[in-house]
Amino acid sequence: MSQSKSREHAELAFSDVQSQFFGRGNAVEEIDHVTRSREEKTSRLREARLAKEEEDRLIAATKPAVKTRKKA
C-alpha cells in the first residue's frame, strides 16, 4: 500500500511539473504571436507613413509657391 501511495504522490508531482511545462510553452507561443502581430502592424504603419510622406513631398514639389501679402 505504501508503494502505491508514494507512486500516486510521484505521479501527482510529475503531473504538476508537466502542466507547468506545457503551460509555459503555451505562454511563449502567445507572446510570440503578440510580438509577431505587433511587428507586422508596425511595418504596415511605417510603409503607410513613408508613402504619405512621399506623396506630400511630391505635392509640395509640384505646387507653386504661395506669395503672402504684407499688411500695412
PDB file of C-alpha atoms in Angstrom:
ATOM      1  CA  MET A   1       0.000   0.000   0.000  1.00  0.00           C
ATOM      2  CA  SER A   2       2.839   2.416   0.803  1.00  0.00           C
ATOM      3  CA  GLN A   3       4.325   1.778  -2.614  1.00  0.00           C
ATOM      4  CA  SER A   4       1.100   2.794  -4.358  1.00  0.00           C
ATOM      5  CA  LYS A   5       0.777   5.875  -2.112  1.00  0.00           C
ATOM      6  CA  SER A   6       4.275   7.015  -2.943  1.00  0.00           C
ATOM      7  CA  ARG A   7       3.632   6.282  -6.618  1.00  0.00           C
ATOM      8  CA  GLU A   8       0.437   8.381  -6.509  1.00  0.00           C
ATOM      9  CA  HIS A   9       2.355  11.188  -4.881  1.00  0.00           C
ATOM     10  CA  ALA A  10       5.113  10.977  -7.506  1.00  0.00           C
ATOM     11  CA  GLU A  11       2.598  10.900 -10.358  1.00  0.00           C
ATOM     12  CA  LEU A  12       0.808  13.954  -8.959  1.00  0.00           C
ATOM     13  CA  ALA A  13       4.092  15.805  -8.634  1.00  0.00           C
ATOM     14  CA  PHE A  14       5.072  14.834 -12.180  1.00  0.00           C
ATOM     15  CA  SER A  15       1.655  15.895 -13.458  1.00  0.00           C
ATOM     16  CA  ASP A  16       2.073  19.316 -11.829  1.00  0.00           C
ATOM     17  CA  VAL A  17       5.519  19.770 -13.360  1.00  0.00           C
ATOM     18  CA  GLN A  18       4.279  18.597 -16.745  1.00  0.00           C
ATOM     19  CA  SER A  19       1.312  21.013 -16.591  1.00  0.00           C
ATOM     20  CA  GLN A  20       3.657  23.882 -15.767  1.00  0.00           C
ATOM     21  CA  PHE A  21       5.922  22.893 -18.652  1.00  0.00           C
ATOM     22  CA  PHE A  22       3.101  22.833 -21.196  1.00  0.00           C
ATOM     23  CA  GLY A  23       1.581  25.984 -19.723  1.00  0.00           C
ATOM     24  CA  ARG A  24       4.916  27.756 -20.143  1.00  0.00           C
ATOM     25  CA  GLY A  25       5.067  26.592 -23.762  1.00  0.00           C
ATOM     26  CA  ASN A  26       1.606  27.993 -24.421  1.00  0.00           C
ATOM     27  CA  ALA A  27       2.580  31.306 -22.843  1.00  0.00           C
ATOM     28  CA  VAL A  28       5.692  31.516 -25.019  1.00  0.00           C
ATOM     29  CA  GLU A  29       3.621  30.783 -28.137  1.00  0.00           C
ATOM     30  CA  GLU A  30       1.148  33.504 -27.171  1.00  0.00           C
ATOM     31  CA  ILE A  31       3.934  36.027 -26.572  1.00  0.00           C
ATOM     32  CA  ASP A  32       5.495  35.118 -29.927  1.00  0.00           C
ATOM     33  CA  HIS A  33       2.141  35.626 -31.645  1.00  0.00           C
ATOM     34  CA  VAL A  34       1.624  39.021 -29.995  1.00  0.00           C
ATOM     35  CA  THR A  35       5.170  40.087 -30.887  1.00  0.00           C
ATOM     36  CA  ARG A  36       4.774  38.959 -34.493  1.00  0.00           C
ATOM     37  CA  SER A  37       1.424  40.763 -34.788  1.00  0.00           C
ATOM     38  CA  ARG A  38       2.922  43.952 -33.354  1.00  0.00           C
ATOM     39  CA  GLU A  39       5.872  43.810 -35.761  1.00  0.00           C
ATOM     40  CA  GLU A  40       3.553  43.274 -38.743  1.00  0.00           C
ATOM     41  CA  LYS A  41       1.347  46.195 -37.695  1.00  0.00           C
ATOM     42  CA  THR A  42       4.373  48.423 -37.156  1.00  0.00           C
ATOM     43  CA  SER A  43       5.666  47.500 -40.603  1.00  0.00           C
ATOM     44  CA  ARG A  44       2.308  48.300 -42.246  1.00  0.00           C
ATOM     45  CA  LEU A  45       2.075  51.632 -40.432  1.00  0.00           C
ATOM     46  CA  ARG A  46       5.670  52.526 -41.346  1.00  0.00           C
ATOM     47  CA  GLU A  47       5.011  51.754 -45.016  1.00  0.00           C
ATOM     48  CA  ALA A  48       1.826  53.848 -44.959  1.00  0.00           C
ATOM     49  CA  ARG A  49       3.639  56.748 -43.274  1.00  0.00           C
ATOM     50  CA  LEU A  50       6.512  56.658 -45.762  1.00  0.00           C
ATOM     51  CA  ALA A  51       4.075  56.537 -48.699  1.00  0.00           C
ATOM     52  CA  LYS A  52       2.175  59.531 -47.268  1.00  0.00           C
ATOM     53  CA  GLU A  53       5.397  61.480 -46.720  1.00  0.00           C
ATOM     54  CA  GLU A  54       6.494  60.752 -50.299  1.00  0.00           C
ATOM     55  CA  GLU A  55       3.097  61.838 -51.611  1.00  0.00           C
ATOM     56  CA  ASP A  56       3.272  65.046 -49.569  1.00  0.00           C
ATOM     57  CA  ARG A  57       6.790  65.713 -50.897  1.00  0.00           C
ATOM     58  CA  LEU A  58       5.643  65.263 -54.496  1.00  0.00           C
ATOM     59  CA  ILE A  59       2.644  67.536 -53.980  1.00  0.00           C
ATOM     60  CA  ALA A  60       4.826  70.195 -52.353  1.00  0.00           C
ATOM     61  CA  ALA A  61       7.347  69.984 -55.206  1.00  0.00           C
ATOM     62  CA  THR A  62       4.717  70.460 -57.921  1.00  0.00           C
ATOM     63  CA  LYS A  63       2.655  73.070 -56.088  1.00  0.00           C
ATOM     64  CA  PRO A  64       3.602  76.673 -56.895  1.00  0.00           C
ATOM     65  CA  ALA A  65       4.877  78.787 -54.037  1.00  0.00           C
ATOM     66  CA  VAL A  66       2.195  80.926 -52.435  1.00  0.00           C
ATOM     67  CA  LYS A  67       3.058  84.589 -52.076  1.00  0.00           C
ATOM     68  CA  THR A  68       1.832  86.281 -48.956  1.00  0.00           C
ATOM     69  CA  ARG A  69       0.799  89.896 -48.742  1.00  0.00           C
ATOM     70  CA  LYS A  70       2.329  92.176 -46.225  1.00  0.00           C
ATOM     71  CA  LYS A  71      -0.156  94.013 -44.074  1.00  0.00           C
ATOM     72  CA  ALA A  72       0.294  97.754 -43.874  1.00  0.00           C
TER      73      ALA A  72
END
